[in-house]
Amino acid sequence: MRPFALNYARPAQQLEVGVPYAYDSRLQLNVLPDGRLAAHDYAVLRELGATTSTAGSKTHFDD
């Protein structure tokens, strides 16, 4: 028997979003191309909501 919810579930749509920062393994933080911390750039935070790292758990945010 198939659970009721699976009759209506749809795959999550993957959006192609470019982020203006990259992970720096030495600092273990996301940094902007000019070397500043992404978490300190309020425009980035306002636009993206967070600077979630792609390394390790995606539930931890850069401090």
CSV table of C-alpha atoms in Angstrom, one decimal, residues 1-49:
chain,number,residue,atom,x,y,z
A,1,MET,CA,0.0,0.0,0.0
A,2,ARG,CA,1.3,3.4,-0.9
A,3,PRO,CA,1.1,6.2,1.7
A,4,PHE,CA,-1.5,8.9,0.8
A,5,ALA,CA,1.0,11.8,0.7
A,6,LEU,CA,3.1,10.1,-2.0
A,7,ASN,CA,0.2,10.3,-4.4
A,8,TYR,CA,0.5,14.1,-4.3
A,9,ALA,CA,4.2,14.6,-3.5
A,10,ARG,CA,6.3,16.3,-6.1
A,11,PRO,CA,10.1,16.4,-6.3
A,12,ALA,CA,11.7,19.6,-5.0
A,13,GLN,CA,12.6,22.0,-7.7
A,14,GLN,CA,16.3,22.6,-7.8
A,15,LEU,CA,17.0,26.3,-8.5
A,16,GLU,CA,20.3,27.3,-10.1
A,17,VAL,CA,21.5,30.1,-7.8
A,18,GLY,CA,24.9,31.6,-8.1
A,19,VAL,CA,26.4,32.7,-4.8
A,20,PRO,CA,29.0,35.5,-4.6
A,21,TYR,CA,31.2,33.6,-2.1
A,22,ALA,CA,33.3,30.5,-1.9
A,23,TYR,CA,34.3,28.3,1.0
A,24,ASP,CA,37.8,28.8,2.4
A,25,SER,CA,38.9,25.6,4.1
A,26,ARG,CA,41.8,27.4,5.9
A,27,LEU,CA,39.4,29.8,7.6
A,28,GLN,CA,36.5,27.3,7.6
A,29,LEU,CA,34.2,30.2,6.5
A,30,ASN,CA,32.7,31.5,3.3
A,31,VAL,CA,34.6,34.4,1.9
A,32,LEU,CA,33.8,37.0,-0.9
A,33,PRO,CA,36.2,37.3,-3.9
A,34,ASP,CA,37.9,40.3,-2.2
A,35,GLY,CA,38.7,38.2,0.9
A,36,ARG,CA,36.0,39.6,3.3
A,37,LEU,CA,33.9,37.2,5.3
A,38,ALA,CA,30.5,36.6,3.5
A,39,ALA,CA,28.7,36.6,6.9
A,40,HIS,CA,29.8,40.2,7.4
A,41,ASP,CA,28.3,41.4,4.1
A,42,TYR,CA,24.8,42.5,4.9
A,43,ALA,CA,23.8,42.8,1.2
A,44,VAL,CA,24.6,39.1,0.7
A,45,LEU,CA,22.7,38.1,3.9
A,46,ARG,CA,19.7,40.2,2.9
A,47,GLU,CA,19.7,38.7,-0.6
A,48,LEU,CA,20.4,35.1,0.2
A,49,GLY,CA,19.1,34.9,3.8
